[in-house]
Short mmCIF file of C-alpha atoms and ligand atoms in Angstrom, two decimals:
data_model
loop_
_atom_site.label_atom_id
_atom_site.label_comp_id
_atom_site.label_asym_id
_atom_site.label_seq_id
_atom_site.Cartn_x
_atom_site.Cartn_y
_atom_site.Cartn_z
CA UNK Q 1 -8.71 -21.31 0.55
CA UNK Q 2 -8.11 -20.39 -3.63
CA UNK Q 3 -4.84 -19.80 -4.53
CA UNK Q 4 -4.00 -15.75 -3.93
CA UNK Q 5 -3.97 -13.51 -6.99
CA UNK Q 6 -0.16 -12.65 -7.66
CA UNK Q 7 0.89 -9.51 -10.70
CA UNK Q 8 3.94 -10.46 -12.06
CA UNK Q 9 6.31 -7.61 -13.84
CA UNK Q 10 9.45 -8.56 -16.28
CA UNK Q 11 8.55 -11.61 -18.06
CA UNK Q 12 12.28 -12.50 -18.73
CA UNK Q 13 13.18 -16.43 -18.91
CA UNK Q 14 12.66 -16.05 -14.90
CA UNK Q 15 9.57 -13.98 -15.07
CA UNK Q 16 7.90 -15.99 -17.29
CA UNK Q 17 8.57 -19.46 -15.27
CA UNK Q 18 7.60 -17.97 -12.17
CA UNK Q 19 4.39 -17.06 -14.32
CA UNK Q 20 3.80 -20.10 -15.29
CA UNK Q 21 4.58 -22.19 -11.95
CA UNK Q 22 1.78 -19.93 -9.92
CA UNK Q 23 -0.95 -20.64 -12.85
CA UNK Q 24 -0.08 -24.19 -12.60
CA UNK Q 25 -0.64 -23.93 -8.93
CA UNK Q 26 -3.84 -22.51 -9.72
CA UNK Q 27 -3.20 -18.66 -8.80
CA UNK Q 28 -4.84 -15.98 -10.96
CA UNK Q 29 -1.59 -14.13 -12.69
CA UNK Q 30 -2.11 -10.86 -13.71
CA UNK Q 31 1.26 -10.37 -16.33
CA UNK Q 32 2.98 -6.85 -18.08
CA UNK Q 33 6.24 -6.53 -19.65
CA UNK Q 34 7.51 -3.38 -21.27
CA UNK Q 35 8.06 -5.65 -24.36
CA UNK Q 36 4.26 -6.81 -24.93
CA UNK Q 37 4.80 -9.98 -27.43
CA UNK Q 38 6.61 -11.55 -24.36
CA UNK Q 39 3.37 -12.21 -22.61
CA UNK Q 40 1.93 -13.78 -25.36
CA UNK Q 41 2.21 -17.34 -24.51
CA UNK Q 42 1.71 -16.79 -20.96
CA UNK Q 43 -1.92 -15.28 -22.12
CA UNK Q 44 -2.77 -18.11 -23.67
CA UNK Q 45 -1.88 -20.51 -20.59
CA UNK Q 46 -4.19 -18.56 -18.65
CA UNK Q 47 -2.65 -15.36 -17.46
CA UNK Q 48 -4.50 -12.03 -18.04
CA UNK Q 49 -2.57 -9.02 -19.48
CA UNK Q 50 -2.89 -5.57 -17.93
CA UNK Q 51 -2.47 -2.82 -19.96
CA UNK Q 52 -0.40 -0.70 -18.03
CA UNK Q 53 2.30 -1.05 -15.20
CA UNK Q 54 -0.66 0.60 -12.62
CA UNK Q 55 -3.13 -1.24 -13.98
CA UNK Q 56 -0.73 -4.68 -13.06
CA UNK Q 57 -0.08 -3.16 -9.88
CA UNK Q 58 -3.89 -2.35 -9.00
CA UNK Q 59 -5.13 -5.77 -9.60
CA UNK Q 60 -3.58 -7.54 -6.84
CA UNK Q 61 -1.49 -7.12 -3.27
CA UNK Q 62 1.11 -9.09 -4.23
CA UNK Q 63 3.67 -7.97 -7.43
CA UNK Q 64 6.43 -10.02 -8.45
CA UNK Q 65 9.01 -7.80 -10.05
CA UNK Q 66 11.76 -9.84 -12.12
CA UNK Q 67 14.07 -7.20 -14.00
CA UNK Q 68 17.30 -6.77 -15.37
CA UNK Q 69 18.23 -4.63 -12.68
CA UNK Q 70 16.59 -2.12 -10.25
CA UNK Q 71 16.79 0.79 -12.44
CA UNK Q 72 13.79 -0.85 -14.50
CA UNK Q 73 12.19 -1.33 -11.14
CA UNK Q 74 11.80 2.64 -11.17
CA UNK Q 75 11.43 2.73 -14.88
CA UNK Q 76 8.20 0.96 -14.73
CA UNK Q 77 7.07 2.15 -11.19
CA UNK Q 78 7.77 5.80 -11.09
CA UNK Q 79 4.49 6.70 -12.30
CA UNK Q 80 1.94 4.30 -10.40
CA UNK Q 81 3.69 5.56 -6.92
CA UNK Q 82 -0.09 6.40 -6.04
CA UNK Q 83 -1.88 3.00 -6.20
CA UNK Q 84 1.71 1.27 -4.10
CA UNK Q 85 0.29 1.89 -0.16
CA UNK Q 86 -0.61 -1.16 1.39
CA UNK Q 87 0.56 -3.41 -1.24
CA UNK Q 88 3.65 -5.52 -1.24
CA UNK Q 89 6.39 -5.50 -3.97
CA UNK Q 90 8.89 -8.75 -4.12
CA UNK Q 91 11.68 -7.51 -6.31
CA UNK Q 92 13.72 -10.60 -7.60
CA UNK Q 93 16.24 -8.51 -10.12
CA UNK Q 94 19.71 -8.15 -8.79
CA UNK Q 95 21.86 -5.04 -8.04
CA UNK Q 96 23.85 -3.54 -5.07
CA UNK Q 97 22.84 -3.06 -2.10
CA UNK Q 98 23.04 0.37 -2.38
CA UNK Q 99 20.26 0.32 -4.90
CA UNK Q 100 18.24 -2.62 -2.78
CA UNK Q 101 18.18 -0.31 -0.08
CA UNK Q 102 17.60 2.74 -2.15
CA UNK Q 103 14.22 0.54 -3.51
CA UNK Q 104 13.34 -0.22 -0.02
CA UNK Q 105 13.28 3.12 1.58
CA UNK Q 106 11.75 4.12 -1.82
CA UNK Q 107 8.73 1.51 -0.96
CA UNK Q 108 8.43 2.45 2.08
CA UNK Q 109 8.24 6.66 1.23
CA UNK Q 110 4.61 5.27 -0.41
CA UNK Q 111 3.28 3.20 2.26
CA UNK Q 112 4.25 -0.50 0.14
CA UNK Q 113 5.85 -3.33 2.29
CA UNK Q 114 9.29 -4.54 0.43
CA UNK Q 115 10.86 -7.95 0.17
CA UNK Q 116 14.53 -8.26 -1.77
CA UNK Q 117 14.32 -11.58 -3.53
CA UNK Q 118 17.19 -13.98 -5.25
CA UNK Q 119 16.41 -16.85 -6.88
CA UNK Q 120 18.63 -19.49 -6.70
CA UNK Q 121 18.17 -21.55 -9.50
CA UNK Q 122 17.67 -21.16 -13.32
CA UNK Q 123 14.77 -21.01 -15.09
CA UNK Q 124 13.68 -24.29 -16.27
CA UNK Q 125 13.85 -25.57 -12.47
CA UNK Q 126 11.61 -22.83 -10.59
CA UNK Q 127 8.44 -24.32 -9.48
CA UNK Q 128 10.88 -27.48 -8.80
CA UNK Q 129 11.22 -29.40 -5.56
CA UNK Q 130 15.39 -28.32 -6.57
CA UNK Q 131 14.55 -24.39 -6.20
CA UNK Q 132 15.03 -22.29 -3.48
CA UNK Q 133 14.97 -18.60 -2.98
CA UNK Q 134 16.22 -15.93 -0.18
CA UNK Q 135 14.44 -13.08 1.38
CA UNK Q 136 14.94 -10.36 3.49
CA UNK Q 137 12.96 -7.30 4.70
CA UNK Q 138 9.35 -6.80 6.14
CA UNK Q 139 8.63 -10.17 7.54
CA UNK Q 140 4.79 -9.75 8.34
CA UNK Q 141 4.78 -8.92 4.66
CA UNK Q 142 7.07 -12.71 3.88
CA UNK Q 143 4.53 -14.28 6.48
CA UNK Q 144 1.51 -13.37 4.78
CA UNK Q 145 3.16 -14.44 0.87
CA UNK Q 146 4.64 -17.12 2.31
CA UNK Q 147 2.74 -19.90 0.62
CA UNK Q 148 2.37 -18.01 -2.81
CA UNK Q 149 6.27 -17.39 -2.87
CA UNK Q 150 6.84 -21.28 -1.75
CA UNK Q 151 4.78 -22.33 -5.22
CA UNK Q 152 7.85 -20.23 -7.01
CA UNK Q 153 11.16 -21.55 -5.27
CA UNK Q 154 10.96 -22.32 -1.21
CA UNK Q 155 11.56 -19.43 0.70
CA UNK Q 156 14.08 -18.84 3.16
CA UNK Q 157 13.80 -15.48 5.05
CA UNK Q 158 17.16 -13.95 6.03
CA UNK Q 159 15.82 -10.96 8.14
CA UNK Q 160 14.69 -6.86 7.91
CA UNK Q 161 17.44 -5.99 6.30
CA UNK Q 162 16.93 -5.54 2.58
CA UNK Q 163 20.74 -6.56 1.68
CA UNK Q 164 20.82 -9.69 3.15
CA UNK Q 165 18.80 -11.33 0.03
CA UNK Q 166 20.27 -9.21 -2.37
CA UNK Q 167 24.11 -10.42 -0.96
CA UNK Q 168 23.25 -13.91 0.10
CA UNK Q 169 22.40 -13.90 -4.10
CA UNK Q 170 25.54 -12.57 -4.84
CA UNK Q 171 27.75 -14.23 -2.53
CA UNK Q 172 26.41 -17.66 -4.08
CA UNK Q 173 26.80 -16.30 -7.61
CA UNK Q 174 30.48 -15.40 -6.34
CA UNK Q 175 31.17 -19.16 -6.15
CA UNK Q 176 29.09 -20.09 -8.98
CA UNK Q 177 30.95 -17.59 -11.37
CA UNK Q 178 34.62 -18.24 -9.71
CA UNK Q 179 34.02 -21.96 -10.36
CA UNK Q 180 33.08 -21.43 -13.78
CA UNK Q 181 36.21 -19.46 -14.44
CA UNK Q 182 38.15 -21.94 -12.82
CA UNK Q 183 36.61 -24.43 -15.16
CA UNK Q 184 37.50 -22.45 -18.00
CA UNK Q 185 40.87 -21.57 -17.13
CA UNK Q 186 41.51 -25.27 -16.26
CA UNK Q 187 40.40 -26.44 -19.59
CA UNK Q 188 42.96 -24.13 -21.33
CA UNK Q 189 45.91 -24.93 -19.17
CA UNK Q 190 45.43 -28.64 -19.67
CA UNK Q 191 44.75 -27.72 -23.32
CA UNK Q 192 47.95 -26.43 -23.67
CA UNK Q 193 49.62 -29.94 -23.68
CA UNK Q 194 47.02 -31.15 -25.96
CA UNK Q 195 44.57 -32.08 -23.31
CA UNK Q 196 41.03 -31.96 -24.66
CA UNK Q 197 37.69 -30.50 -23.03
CA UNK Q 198 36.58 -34.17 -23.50
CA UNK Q 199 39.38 -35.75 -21.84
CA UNK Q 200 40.15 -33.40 -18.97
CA UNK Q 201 36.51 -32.20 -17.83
CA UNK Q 202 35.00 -35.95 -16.44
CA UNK Q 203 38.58 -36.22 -14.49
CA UNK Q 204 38.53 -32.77 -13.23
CA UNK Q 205 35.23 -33.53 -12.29
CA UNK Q 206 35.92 -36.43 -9.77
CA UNK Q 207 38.10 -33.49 -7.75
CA UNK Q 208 34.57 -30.98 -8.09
CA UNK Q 209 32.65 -33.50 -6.09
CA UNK Q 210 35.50 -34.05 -3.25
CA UNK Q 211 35.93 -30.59 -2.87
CA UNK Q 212 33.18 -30.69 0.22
CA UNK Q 213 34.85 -33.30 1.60
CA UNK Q 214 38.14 -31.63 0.91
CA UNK Q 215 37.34 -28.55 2.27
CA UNK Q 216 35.58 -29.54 5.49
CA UNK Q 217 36.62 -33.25 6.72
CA UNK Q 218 35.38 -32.52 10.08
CA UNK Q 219 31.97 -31.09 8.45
CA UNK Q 220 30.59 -27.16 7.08
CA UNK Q 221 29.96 -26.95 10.74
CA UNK Q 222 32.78 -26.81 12.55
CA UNK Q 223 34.17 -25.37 9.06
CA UNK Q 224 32.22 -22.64 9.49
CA UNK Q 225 32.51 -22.05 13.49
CA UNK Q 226 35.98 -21.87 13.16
CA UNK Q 227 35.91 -19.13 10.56
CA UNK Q 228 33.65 -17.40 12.35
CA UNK Q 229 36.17 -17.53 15.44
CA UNK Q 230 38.95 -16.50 12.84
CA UNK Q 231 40.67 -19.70 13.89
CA UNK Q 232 42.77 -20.85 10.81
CA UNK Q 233 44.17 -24.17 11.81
CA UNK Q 234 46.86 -25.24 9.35
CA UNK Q 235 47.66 -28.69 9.47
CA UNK Q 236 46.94 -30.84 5.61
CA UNK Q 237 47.04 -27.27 4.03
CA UNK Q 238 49.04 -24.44 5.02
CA UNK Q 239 48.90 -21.01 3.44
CA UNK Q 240 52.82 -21.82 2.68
CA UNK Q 241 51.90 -24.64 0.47
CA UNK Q 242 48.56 -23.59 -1.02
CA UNK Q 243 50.52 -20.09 -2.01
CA UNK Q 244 53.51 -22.37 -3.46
CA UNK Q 245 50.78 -24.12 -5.73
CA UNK Q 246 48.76 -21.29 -6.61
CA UNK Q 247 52.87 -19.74 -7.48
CA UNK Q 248 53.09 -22.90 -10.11
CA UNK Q 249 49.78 -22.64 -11.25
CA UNK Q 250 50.58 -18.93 -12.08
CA UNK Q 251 53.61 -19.58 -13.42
CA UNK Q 252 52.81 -22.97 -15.78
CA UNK Q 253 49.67 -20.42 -16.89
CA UNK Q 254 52.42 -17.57 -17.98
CA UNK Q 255 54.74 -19.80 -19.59
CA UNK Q 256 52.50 -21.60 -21.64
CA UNK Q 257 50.85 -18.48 -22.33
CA UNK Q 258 47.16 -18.38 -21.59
CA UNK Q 259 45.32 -15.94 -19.76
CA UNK Q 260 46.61 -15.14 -16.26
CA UNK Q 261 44.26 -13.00 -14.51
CA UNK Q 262 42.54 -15.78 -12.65
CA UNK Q 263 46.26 -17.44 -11.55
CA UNK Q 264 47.68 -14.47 -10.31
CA UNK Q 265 44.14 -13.26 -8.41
CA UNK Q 266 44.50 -16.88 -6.73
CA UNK Q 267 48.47 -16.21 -6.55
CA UNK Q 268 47.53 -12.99 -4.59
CA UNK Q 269 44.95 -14.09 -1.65
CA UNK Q 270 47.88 -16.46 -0.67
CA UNK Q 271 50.96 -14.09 -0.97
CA UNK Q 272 48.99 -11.17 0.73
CA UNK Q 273 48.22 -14.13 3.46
CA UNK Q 274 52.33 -14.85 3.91
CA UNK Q 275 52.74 -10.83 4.20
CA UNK Q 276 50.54 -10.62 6.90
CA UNK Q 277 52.17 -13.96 8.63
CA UNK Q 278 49.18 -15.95 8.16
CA UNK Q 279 51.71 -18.85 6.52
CA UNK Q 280 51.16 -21.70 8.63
CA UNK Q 281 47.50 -21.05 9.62
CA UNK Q 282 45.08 -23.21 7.28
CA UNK Q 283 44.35 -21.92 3.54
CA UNK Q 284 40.77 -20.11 5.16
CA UNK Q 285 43.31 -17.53 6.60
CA UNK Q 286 43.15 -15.38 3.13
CA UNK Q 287 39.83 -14.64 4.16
CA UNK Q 288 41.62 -12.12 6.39
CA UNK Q 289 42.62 -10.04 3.48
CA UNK Q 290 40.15 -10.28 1.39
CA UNK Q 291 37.78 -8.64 4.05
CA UNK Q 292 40.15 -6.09 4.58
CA UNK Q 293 42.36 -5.10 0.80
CA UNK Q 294 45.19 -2.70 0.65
CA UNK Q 295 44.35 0.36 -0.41
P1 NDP Z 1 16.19 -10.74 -18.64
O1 NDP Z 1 17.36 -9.83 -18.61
O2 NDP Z 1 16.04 -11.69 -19.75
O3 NDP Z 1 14.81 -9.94 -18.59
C1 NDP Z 1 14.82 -8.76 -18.08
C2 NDP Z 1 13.41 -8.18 -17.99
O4 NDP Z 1 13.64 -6.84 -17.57
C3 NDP Z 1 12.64 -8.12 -19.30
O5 NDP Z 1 11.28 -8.30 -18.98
C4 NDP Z 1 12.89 -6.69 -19.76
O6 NDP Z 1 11.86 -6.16 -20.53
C5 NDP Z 1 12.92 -5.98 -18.45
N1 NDP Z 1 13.61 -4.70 -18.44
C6 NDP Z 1 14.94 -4.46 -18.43
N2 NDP Z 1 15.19 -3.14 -18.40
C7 NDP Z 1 13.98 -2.53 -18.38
C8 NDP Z 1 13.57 -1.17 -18.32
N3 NDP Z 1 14.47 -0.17 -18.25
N4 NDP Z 1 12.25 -0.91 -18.32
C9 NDP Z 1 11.36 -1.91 -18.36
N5 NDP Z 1 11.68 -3.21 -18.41
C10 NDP Z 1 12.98 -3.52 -18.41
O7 NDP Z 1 16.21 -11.40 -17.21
P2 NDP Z 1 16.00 -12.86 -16.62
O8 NDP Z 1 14.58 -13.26 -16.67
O9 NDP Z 1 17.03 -13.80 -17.10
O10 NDP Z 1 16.41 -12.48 -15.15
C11 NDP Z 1 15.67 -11.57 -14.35
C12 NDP Z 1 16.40 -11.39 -13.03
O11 NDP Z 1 16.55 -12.68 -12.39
C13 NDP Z 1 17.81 -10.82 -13.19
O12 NDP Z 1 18.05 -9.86 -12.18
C14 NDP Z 1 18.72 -12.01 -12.99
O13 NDP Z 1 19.95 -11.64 -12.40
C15 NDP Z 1 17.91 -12.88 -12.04
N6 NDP Z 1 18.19 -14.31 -12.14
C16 NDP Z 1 18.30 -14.91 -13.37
C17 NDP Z 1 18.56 -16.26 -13.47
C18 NDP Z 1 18.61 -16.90 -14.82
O14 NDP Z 1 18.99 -18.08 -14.87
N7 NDP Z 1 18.25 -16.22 -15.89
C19 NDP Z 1 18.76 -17.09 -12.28
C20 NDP Z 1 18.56 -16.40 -11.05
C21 NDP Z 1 18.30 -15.06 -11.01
P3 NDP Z 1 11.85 -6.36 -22.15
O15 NDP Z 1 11.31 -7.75 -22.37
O16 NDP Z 1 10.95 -5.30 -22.64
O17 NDP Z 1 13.27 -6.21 -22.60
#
């Protein structure tokens, strides 16, 4: 069977290597971006222009949409609401929820199946063996694009519901951006006494790779079950002790005078756990309050 035709809308860093990894597969990719130079050199590997976000739309049953946020979504779309029944639209932007679900019912009010799509991997790797992407919403529609979306990033389907994607994405970037930060607020703390970036980051990075270890000796199984069963056992690491580290932290980031909004957001899960009398369960126990914050 040849390859299936496949639009693709926002030609971004991500739109245009998602571009690029379906021509190499040999799909026919029909390309628009509201900024027209951008498609350039994707016309000359192959990839035909339309003139006109309907036109991109009409060509195929299958449009990509890879945006800054959803807003564009209905920036471009609003006007080729006509040509959307029976088509499917995979948008890969992120937002909230509210807005996924907003898009969705949206799709739906013109007869077009919707699938919420994050990509979990830069640019330069999609179209990698390393890149893998979550989906959620109309399944017959992720059955039948199945095999086109796999050429992009595997899939992994998460259900109907349209947030799923669009959260599983952001809970990922949650640790991706919180590790950063705590990577950069590391790397000024040990600065302080004259630490360098080139002499702290390879040892901090010995403690990066134990963390999984750290974290879950027994395995992200059990880990995970017993989170699930909001069982916080407490032995090796107590709330008491984390919370009296995450206190020095804090306080060696105030005295040497850096930046403390990290510290004392880290400072807080723990002292808000000790409040509630979570301080001998296990350091998972300020999940608690995080799922439920004082007003
Ligand atoms: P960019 O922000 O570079 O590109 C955004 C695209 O959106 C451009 O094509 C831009 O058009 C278009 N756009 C924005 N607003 C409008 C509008 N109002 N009307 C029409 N077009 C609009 O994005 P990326 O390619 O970096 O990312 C795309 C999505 O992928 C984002 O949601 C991002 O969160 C996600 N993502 C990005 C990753 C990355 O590493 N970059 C990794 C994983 C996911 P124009 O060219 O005309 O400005």
């Amino acid at each position: 069977t040849s390859a299936a035709p496949v639009t693709v809308i926002g030609l971004g860093p991500m739109g245009q290597a998602m571009s690029r990894a379906l021509l190499e597969a040999g799909h026919p990719v029909t390309v628009w971006n509201r900024t027209p130079r951008r498609a350039d050199a994707l016309v000359e590997a192959g990839a035909r222009r339309a003139d006109s976000p309907r036109e991109a739309v009409e060509t195929t049953d299958l449009t990509l949409l890879s945006l800054t946020d959803y807003r564009a979504m209905h920036d471009i779309l609003d006007g080729t609401t006509s040509v959307l029944a029976g088509r499917t639209l995979v948008n890969l932007s992120s937002d909230t929820p509210a807005a996924t679900r907003d898009a969705a019912a949206w799709a739906a009010s013109h007869g077009a199946s919707f699938l919420t799509g994050g990509l979990m991997v830069p640019a330069p790797m999609l179209g990698t063996e390393r890149a893998y992407a979550f989906y959620s919403g109309d399944e017959e529609a992720f059955a039948a694009h199945r095999a086109t979306l796999a050429r992009i990033a595997a899939p992994r389907f998460l259900g109907a519901d349209p947030d799923r994607a669009q959260l599983m994405y952001q809970a990922h970037l949650d640790v991706f951006l919180t590790t950063l930060a705590g990577f950069a607020h590391a790397t000024a703390l040990a600065g302080s006494a004259g630490i360098t970036a080139q002499e702290f980051l390879p040892e901090v990075m010995q403690l990066f790779r134990a963390i999984p270890e750290m974290i879950a000796p027994d395995g992200i199984e059990a880990l995970g079950a017993r989170i699930d069963a909001e069982e916080h056992p407490g032995e090796g690491s107590s709330v008491t002790m984390m919370g009296a580290t995450a206190d020095h932290v804090h306080a060696a980031s105030t005295v040497v005078g850096i930046d403390t909004t990290l510290s004392g957001a880290v400072q807080g899960h723990y002292r808000r756990a000790i409040a509630d009398g979570g301080g001998a369960e296990g350091w998972t126990r300020i999940i608690s309050g995080i799922r439920a914050p004082r007003p």
